[in-house]
Amino acid sequence: MLLILGTVFATSILSGVIGMAGGIILMAVLVSVQSVAAAMIVHGTVQATANGSRAFFLRQHIVWRILPGYLLGAALALASFITVALVPDPAVILLTIGAFPWLARALRSLHGLDITWGATPVACGALVTSAQLFAGASGPVLDVFYLNARLNRRQIIASKAVTQTLGHLLKLVYYGLIVGVAEAIPGWFLAVAVATAVFGTRIGTLLLKHIDDTQFRRVSGQVILALGALCMVQGGRTLLA
């Protein structure tokens, strides 16, 4: 329990500063100590709170026009997953979330993936929500759609926070109501985890003020690639064990 709470605090600060990566670290830890369904519930509760509070703290910077299309794409993804009731293996989850940052890097040469343009939010909602439901985390996939967006760091983090909150809530619906969780998760633990996430998020958003846009893009890219590599190594070890 202490390991999970410590990870929640640290990852909430990290995500508050660079807008991603925290969810991947937390998911990697959770699937190592819990069943997939339980990990998804804890992760979804914590991340929905962390992202929701981040969106609130930075609410004046949210780009609201992307939300309708994103909601449509997310709804299509959820409907597809409900049809097949898929629950992935923990090793596959680690390999998948580890591959996301490197896939995003490979796609940097693509043009037109601008979250503010045309029907792109629909595609973003469908792909990111699918990643949320399958792997639990989707930050690097979401990041691809912001590579060419003419937004500053606060707009990026605030807008990501809104859509990620939605994704985590849908994940709670899917794993909590559709798939179901075999083991009981103590209510007090979720309450403490939620409070820890909000506290860590607040610290992270305050630290964001001391980072400029250039530093933000450079540091976030380096951190997410390193984490991706570690997740793939752990996933490979788990698969071969």
Short mmCIF file of C-alpha atoms in Angstrom, two decimals:
data_model
loop_
_atom_site.label_atom_id
_atom_site.label_comp_id
_atom_site.label_asym_id
_atom_site.label_seq_id
_atom_site.Cartn_x
_atom_site.Cartn_y
_atom_site.Cartn_z
CA MET A 1 0.00 0.00 0.00
CA LEU A 2 2.79 2.45 0.91
CA LEU A 3 4.58 1.69 -2.36
CA ILE A 4 1.44 2.53 -4.32
CA LEU A 5 0.74 5.74 -2.37
CA GLY A 6 4.33 6.90 -2.75
CA THR A 7 4.13 6.24 -6.47
CA VAL A 8 0.83 8.12 -6.68
CA PHE A 9 2.40 11.18 -5.04
CA ALA A 10 5.56 11.18 -7.16
CA THR A 11 3.77 10.53 -10.44
CA SER A 12 1.16 13.23 -9.76
CA ILE A 13 3.96 15.78 -9.34
CA LEU A 14 5.66 14.54 -12.52
CA SER A 15 2.47 14.74 -14.58
CA GLY A 16 1.74 18.19 -13.19
CA VAL A 17 5.08 19.41 -14.51
CA ILE A 18 5.33 17.72 -17.92
CA GLY A 19 1.71 16.71 -18.53
CA MET A 20 2.34 12.98 -18.92
CA ALA A 21 4.57 10.05 -17.89
CA GLY A 22 3.10 9.76 -14.40
CA GLY A 23 0.27 7.53 -15.54
CA ILE A 24 2.66 5.13 -17.26
CA ILE A 25 4.85 4.76 -14.17
CA LEU A 26 1.84 4.24 -11.92
CA MET A 27 0.32 1.64 -14.25
CA ALA A 28 3.61 -0.25 -14.44
CA VAL A 29 3.75 -0.44 -10.63
CA LEU A 30 0.09 -1.38 -10.20
CA VAL A 31 0.06 -4.30 -12.66
CA SER A 32 3.11 -5.66 -10.86
CA VAL A 33 1.28 -5.93 -7.52
CA GLN A 34 -2.42 -6.25 -8.43
CA SER A 35 -4.69 -8.03 -10.89
CA VAL A 36 -5.30 -6.21 -14.17
CA ALA A 37 -8.89 -5.24 -13.30
CA ALA A 38 -7.95 -4.00 -9.80
CA ALA A 39 -4.98 -2.09 -11.21
CA MET A 40 -7.25 -0.44 -13.77
CA ILE A 41 -9.72 0.62 -11.06
CA VAL A 42 -7.05 2.08 -8.75
CA HIS A 43 -5.24 3.71 -11.69
CA GLY A 44 -8.47 5.12 -13.11
CA THR A 45 -9.57 6.55 -9.76
CA VAL A 46 -6.22 8.17 -9.04
CA GLN A 47 -5.60 9.45 -12.56
CA ALA A 48 -9.13 10.77 -13.03
CA THR A 49 -8.65 12.75 -9.81
CA ALA A 50 -5.14 13.93 -10.68
CA ASN A 51 -6.10 14.98 -14.21
CA GLY A 52 -9.39 16.46 -13.06
CA SER A 53 -7.67 18.61 -10.44
CA ARG A 54 -4.99 19.61 -12.96
CA ALA A 55 -7.72 20.69 -15.38
CA PHE A 56 -9.33 22.72 -12.58
CA PHE A 57 -6.08 24.40 -11.55
CA LEU A 58 -5.36 25.33 -15.21
CA ARG A 59 -8.98 25.74 -16.35
CA GLN A 60 -8.43 29.15 -17.95
CA HIS A 61 -6.03 27.53 -20.45
CA ILE A 62 -8.30 24.68 -21.66
CA VAL A 63 -8.96 24.61 -25.43
CA TRP A 64 -12.63 23.57 -25.30
CA ARG A 65 -13.26 23.33 -29.05
CA ILE A 66 -11.49 19.96 -29.27
CA LEU A 67 -13.86 18.29 -26.80
CA PRO A 68 -16.96 17.45 -28.96
CA GLY A 69 -14.95 15.49 -31.53
CA TYR A 70 -12.91 13.80 -28.83
CA LEU A 71 -16.08 12.68 -27.04
CA LEU A 72 -17.40 11.11 -30.25
CA GLY A 73 -14.18 9.16 -30.82
CA ALA A 74 -14.07 8.04 -27.19
CA ALA A 75 -17.66 6.78 -27.34
CA LEU A 76 -16.88 4.71 -30.44
CA ALA A 77 -13.86 3.14 -28.73
CA LEU A 78 -15.80 2.29 -25.57
CA ALA A 79 -18.59 0.67 -27.59
CA SER A 80 -16.04 -1.50 -29.41
CA PHE A 81 -14.41 -2.70 -26.17
CA ILE A 82 -17.75 -3.46 -24.54
CA THR A 83 -18.56 -5.69 -27.51
CA VAL A 84 -15.49 -7.92 -26.97
CA ALA A 85 -15.02 -7.50 -23.16
CA LEU A 86 -11.21 -7.65 -23.51
CA VAL A 87 -8.89 -7.95 -20.46
CA PRO A 88 -5.18 -7.93 -21.46
CA ASP A 89 -2.29 -9.80 -19.81
CA PRO A 90 -0.05 -7.71 -17.43
CA ALA A 91 3.07 -8.40 -19.52
CA VAL A 92 1.28 -7.25 -22.66
CA ILE A 93 0.20 -4.08 -20.86
CA LEU A 94 3.80 -3.25 -19.91
CA LEU A 95 5.07 -3.95 -23.42
CA THR A 96 2.30 -1.85 -24.94
CA ILE A 97 2.69 1.21 -22.73
CA GLY A 98 6.47 0.95 -23.13
CA ALA A 99 6.17 0.95 -26.91
CA PHE A 100 3.88 4.00 -27.01
CA PRO A 101 6.62 6.66 -26.55
CA TRP A 102 8.83 5.10 -29.22
CA LEU A 103 5.92 4.80 -31.61
CA ALA A 104 5.13 8.45 -30.97
CA ARG A 105 8.74 9.36 -31.76
CA ALA A 106 8.57 7.40 -35.01
CA LEU A 107 5.42 9.29 -35.98
CA ARG A 108 6.94 12.74 -35.48
CA SER A 109 7.58 13.00 -39.22
CA LEU A 110 3.83 12.82 -39.91
CA HIS A 111 2.05 16.09 -40.62
CA GLY A 112 -1.54 17.00 -39.92
CA LEU A 113 -1.79 15.40 -36.47
CA ASP A 114 -2.98 18.64 -34.93
CA ILE A 115 -5.60 18.18 -32.20
CA THR A 116 -7.11 21.57 -33.05
CA TRP A 117 -7.66 20.82 -36.74
CA GLY A 118 -10.75 19.41 -38.45
CA ALA A 119 -11.79 15.87 -37.54
CA THR A 120 -8.49 15.08 -35.82
CA PRO A 121 -10.08 15.19 -32.33
CA VAL A 122 -12.36 12.27 -33.33
CA ALA A 123 -9.38 10.11 -34.31
CA CYS A 124 -7.57 11.21 -31.16
CA GLY A 125 -10.51 10.28 -28.95
CA ALA A 126 -10.85 6.84 -30.53
CA LEU A 127 -7.14 5.93 -30.41
CA VAL A 128 -6.37 7.38 -26.99
CA THR A 129 -9.44 5.82 -25.36
CA SER A 130 -8.59 2.45 -26.92
CA ALA A 131 -5.10 2.74 -25.44
CA GLN A 132 -6.62 3.66 -22.06
CA LEU A 133 -8.89 0.63 -22.01
CA PHE A 134 -6.25 -1.79 -23.27
CA ALA A 135 -3.08 -0.61 -21.51
CA GLY A 136 -4.42 1.67 -18.78
CA ALA A 137 -2.23 4.60 -19.86
CA SER A 138 -2.15 6.57 -23.09
CA GLY A 139 -0.07 9.73 -22.55
CA PRO A 140 2.41 9.15 -25.40
CA VAL A 141 -0.39 8.38 -27.86
CA LEU A 142 -2.18 11.59 -26.88
CA ASP A 143 1.09 13.52 -27.18
CA VAL A 144 1.33 12.64 -30.90
CA PHE A 145 -1.75 14.76 -31.57
CA TYR A 146 -0.18 17.82 -29.92
CA LEU A 147 3.14 17.74 -31.80
CA ASN A 148 1.96 20.16 -34.49
CA ALA A 149 -0.61 22.08 -32.44
CA ARG A 150 0.13 25.77 -32.01
CA LEU A 151 -0.50 25.75 -28.28
CA ASN A 152 1.67 26.79 -25.36
CA ARG A 153 2.65 24.42 -22.53
CA ARG A 154 -0.22 25.48 -20.24
CA GLN A 155 -2.81 25.00 -22.98
CA ILE A 156 -1.34 21.58 -23.79
CA ILE A 157 -1.32 20.34 -20.20
CA ALA A 158 -4.78 21.78 -19.41
CA SER A 159 -6.41 20.36 -22.54
CA LYS A 160 -4.75 16.98 -22.09
CA ALA A 161 -5.97 16.91 -18.50
CA VAL A 162 -9.61 17.30 -19.56
CA THR A 163 -9.53 14.51 -22.14
CA GLN A 164 -7.46 12.22 -19.90
CA THR A 165 -9.98 12.69 -17.10
CA LEU A 166 -12.69 11.53 -19.49
CA GLY A 167 -10.61 8.53 -20.55
CA HIS A 168 -9.97 7.40 -17.00
CA LEU A 169 -13.65 7.73 -16.12
CA LEU A 170 -14.55 5.54 -19.10
CA LYS A 171 -11.93 3.05 -17.93
CA LEU A 172 -13.63 2.93 -14.52
CA VAL A 173 -16.96 2.25 -16.21
CA TYR A 174 -15.48 -0.50 -18.37
CA TYR A 175 -13.50 -2.37 -15.70
CA GLY A 176 -15.82 -1.58 -12.80
CA LEU A 177 -19.20 -2.28 -14.41
CA ILE A 178 -18.55 -4.32 -17.56
CA VAL A 179 -15.56 -6.54 -16.66
CA GLY A 180 -15.80 -6.51 -12.86
CA VAL A 181 -13.12 -6.79 -10.14
CA ALA A 182 -12.62 -10.08 -8.27
CA GLU A 183 -10.85 -8.70 -5.18
CA ALA A 184 -12.11 -5.95 -2.88
CA ILE A 185 -10.35 -2.58 -2.94
CA PRO A 186 -10.59 -0.79 0.47
CA GLY A 187 -12.51 2.47 0.28
CA TRP A 188 -10.12 4.17 2.71
CA PHE A 189 -7.21 3.32 0.44
CA LEU A 190 -8.87 4.90 -2.60
CA ALA A 191 -9.71 7.99 -0.52
CA VAL A 192 -6.10 8.40 0.65
CA ALA A 193 -4.82 7.79 -2.89
CA VAL A 194 -7.17 10.45 -4.26
CA ALA A 195 -6.06 13.02 -1.67
CA THR A 196 -2.42 12.18 -2.37
CA ALA A 197 -2.98 12.63 -6.11
CA VAL A 198 -4.55 16.07 -5.66
CA PHE A 199 -1.71 17.21 -3.37
CA GLY A 200 0.96 15.97 -5.77
CA THR A 201 -0.82 17.53 -8.74
CA ARG A 202 -0.96 20.92 -7.03
CA ILE A 203 2.77 20.82 -6.37
CA GLY A 204 3.42 19.86 -9.99
CA THR A 205 1.33 22.69 -11.44
CA LEU A 206 3.16 25.19 -9.21
CA LEU A 207 6.52 23.87 -10.43
CA LEU A 208 5.30 24.28 -14.03
CA LYS A 209 5.62 28.05 -13.65
CA HIS A 210 9.41 27.70 -13.48
CA ILE A 211 9.74 25.85 -16.81
CA ASP A 212 9.61 27.57 -20.21
CA ASP A 213 8.12 26.02 -23.37
CA THR A 214 11.48 24.89 -24.77
CA GLN A 215 12.50 23.15 -21.55
CA PHE A 216 9.03 21.61 -21.28
CA ARG A 217 9.19 19.95 -24.70
CA ARG A 218 12.80 18.76 -24.31
CA VAL A 219 12.48 17.31 -20.81
CA SER A 220 9.09 15.68 -21.39
CA GLY A 221 10.38 13.90 -24.49
CA GLN A 222 13.48 12.53 -22.76
CA VAL A 223 11.59 11.35 -19.69
CA ILE A 224 8.90 9.52 -21.60
CA LEU A 225 11.39 7.66 -23.83
CA ALA A 226 13.38 6.46 -20.83
CA LEU A 227 10.24 5.25 -19.10
CA GLY A 228 9.08 3.49 -22.23
CA ALA A 229 12.31 1.54 -22.45
CA LEU A 230 12.09 0.48 -18.80
CA CYS A 231 8.49 -0.69 -19.22
CA MET A 232 9.37 -2.78 -22.26
CA VAL A 233 12.26 -4.42 -20.42
CA GLN A 234 10.03 -5.25 -17.46
CA GLY A 235 7.25 -6.46 -19.74
CA GLY A 236 9.66 -8.71 -21.61
CA ARG A 237 10.98 -10.17 -18.36
CA THR A 238 7.44 -10.80 -17.11
CA LEU A 239 6.45 -12.46 -20.38
CA LEU A 240 9.47 -14.78 -20.30
CA ALA A 241 9.21 -15.62 -16.59
#
